[in-house]
PDB file of C-alpha atoms in Angstrom:
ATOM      1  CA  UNK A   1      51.382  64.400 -16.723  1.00 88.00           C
ATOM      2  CA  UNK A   2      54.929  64.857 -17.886  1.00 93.00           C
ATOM      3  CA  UNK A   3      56.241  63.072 -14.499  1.00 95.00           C
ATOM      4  CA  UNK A   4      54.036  60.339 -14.814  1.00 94.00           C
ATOM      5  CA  UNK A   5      55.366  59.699 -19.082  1.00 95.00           C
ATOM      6  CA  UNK A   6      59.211  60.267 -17.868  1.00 95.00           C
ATOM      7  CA  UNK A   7      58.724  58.030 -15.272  1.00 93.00           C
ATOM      8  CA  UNK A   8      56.725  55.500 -17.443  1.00 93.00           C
ATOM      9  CA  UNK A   9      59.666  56.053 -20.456  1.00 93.00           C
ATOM     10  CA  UNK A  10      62.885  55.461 -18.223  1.00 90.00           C
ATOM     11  CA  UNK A  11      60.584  52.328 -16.638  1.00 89.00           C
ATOM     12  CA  UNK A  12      60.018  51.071 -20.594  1.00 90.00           C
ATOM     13  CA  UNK A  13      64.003  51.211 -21.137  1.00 85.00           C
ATOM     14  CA  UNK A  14      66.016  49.559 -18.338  1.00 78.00           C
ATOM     15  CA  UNK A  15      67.822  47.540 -20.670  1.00 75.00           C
ATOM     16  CA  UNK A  16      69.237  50.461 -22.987  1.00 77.00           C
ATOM     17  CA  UNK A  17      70.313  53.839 -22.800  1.00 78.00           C
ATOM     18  CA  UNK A  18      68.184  57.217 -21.995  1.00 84.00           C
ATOM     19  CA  UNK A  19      69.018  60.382 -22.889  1.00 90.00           C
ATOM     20  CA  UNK A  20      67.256  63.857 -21.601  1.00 93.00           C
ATOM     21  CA  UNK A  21      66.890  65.024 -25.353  1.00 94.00           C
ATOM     22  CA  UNK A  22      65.137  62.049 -25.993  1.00 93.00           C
ATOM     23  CA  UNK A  23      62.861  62.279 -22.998  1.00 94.00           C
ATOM     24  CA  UNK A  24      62.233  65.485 -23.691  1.00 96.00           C
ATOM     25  CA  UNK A  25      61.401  64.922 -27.457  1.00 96.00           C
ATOM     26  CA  UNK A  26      59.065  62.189 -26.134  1.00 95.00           C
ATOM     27  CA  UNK A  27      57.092  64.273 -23.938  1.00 96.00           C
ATOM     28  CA  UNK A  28      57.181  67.328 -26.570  1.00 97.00           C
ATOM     29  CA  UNK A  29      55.930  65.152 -28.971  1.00 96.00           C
ATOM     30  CA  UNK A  30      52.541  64.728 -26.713  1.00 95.00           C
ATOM     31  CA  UNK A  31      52.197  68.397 -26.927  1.00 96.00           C
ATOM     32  CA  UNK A  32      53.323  68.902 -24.011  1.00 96.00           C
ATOM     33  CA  UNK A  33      55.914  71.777 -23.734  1.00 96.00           C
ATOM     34  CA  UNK A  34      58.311  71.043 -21.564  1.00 97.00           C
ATOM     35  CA  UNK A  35      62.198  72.027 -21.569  1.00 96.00           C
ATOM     36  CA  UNK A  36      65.337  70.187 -21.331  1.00 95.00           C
ATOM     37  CA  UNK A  37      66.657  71.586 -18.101  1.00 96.00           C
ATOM     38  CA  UNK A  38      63.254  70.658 -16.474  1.00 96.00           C
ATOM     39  CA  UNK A  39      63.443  67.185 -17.147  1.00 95.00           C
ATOM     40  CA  UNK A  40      66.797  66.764 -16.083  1.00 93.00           C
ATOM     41  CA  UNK A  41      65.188  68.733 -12.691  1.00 95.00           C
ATOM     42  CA  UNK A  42      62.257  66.210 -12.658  1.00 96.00           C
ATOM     43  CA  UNK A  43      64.565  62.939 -12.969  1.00 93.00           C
ATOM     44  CA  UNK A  44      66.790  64.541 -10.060  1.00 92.00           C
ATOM     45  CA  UNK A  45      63.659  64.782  -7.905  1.00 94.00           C
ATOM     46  CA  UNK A  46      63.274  61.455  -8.482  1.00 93.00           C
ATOM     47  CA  UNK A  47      66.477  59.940  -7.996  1.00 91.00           C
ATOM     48  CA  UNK A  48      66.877  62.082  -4.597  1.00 93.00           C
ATOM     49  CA  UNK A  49      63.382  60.654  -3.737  1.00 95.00           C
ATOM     50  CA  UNK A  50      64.340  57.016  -4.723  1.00 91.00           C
ATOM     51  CA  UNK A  51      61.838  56.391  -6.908  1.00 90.00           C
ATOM     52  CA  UNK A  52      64.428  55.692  -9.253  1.00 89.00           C
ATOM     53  CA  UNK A  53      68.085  54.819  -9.452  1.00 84.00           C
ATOM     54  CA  UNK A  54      71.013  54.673 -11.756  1.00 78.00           C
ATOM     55  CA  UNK A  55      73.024  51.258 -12.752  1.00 72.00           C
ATOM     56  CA  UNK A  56      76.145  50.814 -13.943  1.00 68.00           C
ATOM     57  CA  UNK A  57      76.894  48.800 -17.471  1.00 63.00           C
ATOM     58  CA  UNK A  58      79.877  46.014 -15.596  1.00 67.00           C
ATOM     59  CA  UNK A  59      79.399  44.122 -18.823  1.00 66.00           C
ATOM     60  CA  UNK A  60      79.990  46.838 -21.250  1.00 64.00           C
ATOM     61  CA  UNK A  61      83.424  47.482 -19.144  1.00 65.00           C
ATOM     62  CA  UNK A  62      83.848  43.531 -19.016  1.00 63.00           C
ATOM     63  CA  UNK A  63      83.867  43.285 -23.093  1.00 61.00           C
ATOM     64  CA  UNK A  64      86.122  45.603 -23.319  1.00 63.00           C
ATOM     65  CA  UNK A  65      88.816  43.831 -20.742  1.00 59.00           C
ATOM     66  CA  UNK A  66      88.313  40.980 -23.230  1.00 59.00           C
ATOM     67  CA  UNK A  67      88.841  42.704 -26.039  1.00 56.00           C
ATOM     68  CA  UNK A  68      91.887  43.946 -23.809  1.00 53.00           C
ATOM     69  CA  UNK A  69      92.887  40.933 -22.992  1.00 49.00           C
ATOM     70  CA  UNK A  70      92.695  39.464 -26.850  1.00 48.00           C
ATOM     71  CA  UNK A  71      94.706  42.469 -28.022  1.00 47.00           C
ATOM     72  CA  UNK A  72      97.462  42.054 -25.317  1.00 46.00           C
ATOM     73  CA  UNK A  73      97.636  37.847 -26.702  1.00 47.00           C
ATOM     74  CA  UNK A  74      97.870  38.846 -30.412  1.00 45.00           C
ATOM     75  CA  UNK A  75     100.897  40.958 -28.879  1.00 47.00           C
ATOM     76  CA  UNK A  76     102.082  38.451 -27.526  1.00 45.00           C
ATOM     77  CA  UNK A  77     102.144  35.942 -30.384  1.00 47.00           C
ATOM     78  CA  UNK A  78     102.496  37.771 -33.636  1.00 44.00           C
TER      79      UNK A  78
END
């Protein structure tokens, strides 16, 4: 059961940011009682099994070249 909600949670939130406390508040809060260092266990197991993967944020790192880039012309010019 708490594979099955992890798996279902990190699914619901590809576009933002997961952490293992809040996974593990999530499947605490079914009643289920379940510790941090095993859901950190239970997302390795599925990473190693490829049933899910990890993705860098490019356009997080992109922004802040621009911003970067900005800064370096306001040197420039002021």
């Amino acid at each position: 059961m708490a594979v099955r909600l992890i798996l279902k949670k990190i699914a619901e939130s590809v576009t933002k940011a997961l952490s293992f406390n809040r996974l593990t508040n999530i499947v605490k809060s079914t009643g289920i009682s379940i510790g941090k260092q095993t859901v950190i266990n239970y997302v390795g197991h599925m990473l190693d099994s490829y049933l899910i993967f990890s993705l860098r944020n490019y356009v997080a790192k992109l922004v802040e070249k621009e911003i970067d880039v900005v800064s370096a012309w306001k040197w420039l010019f002021d």
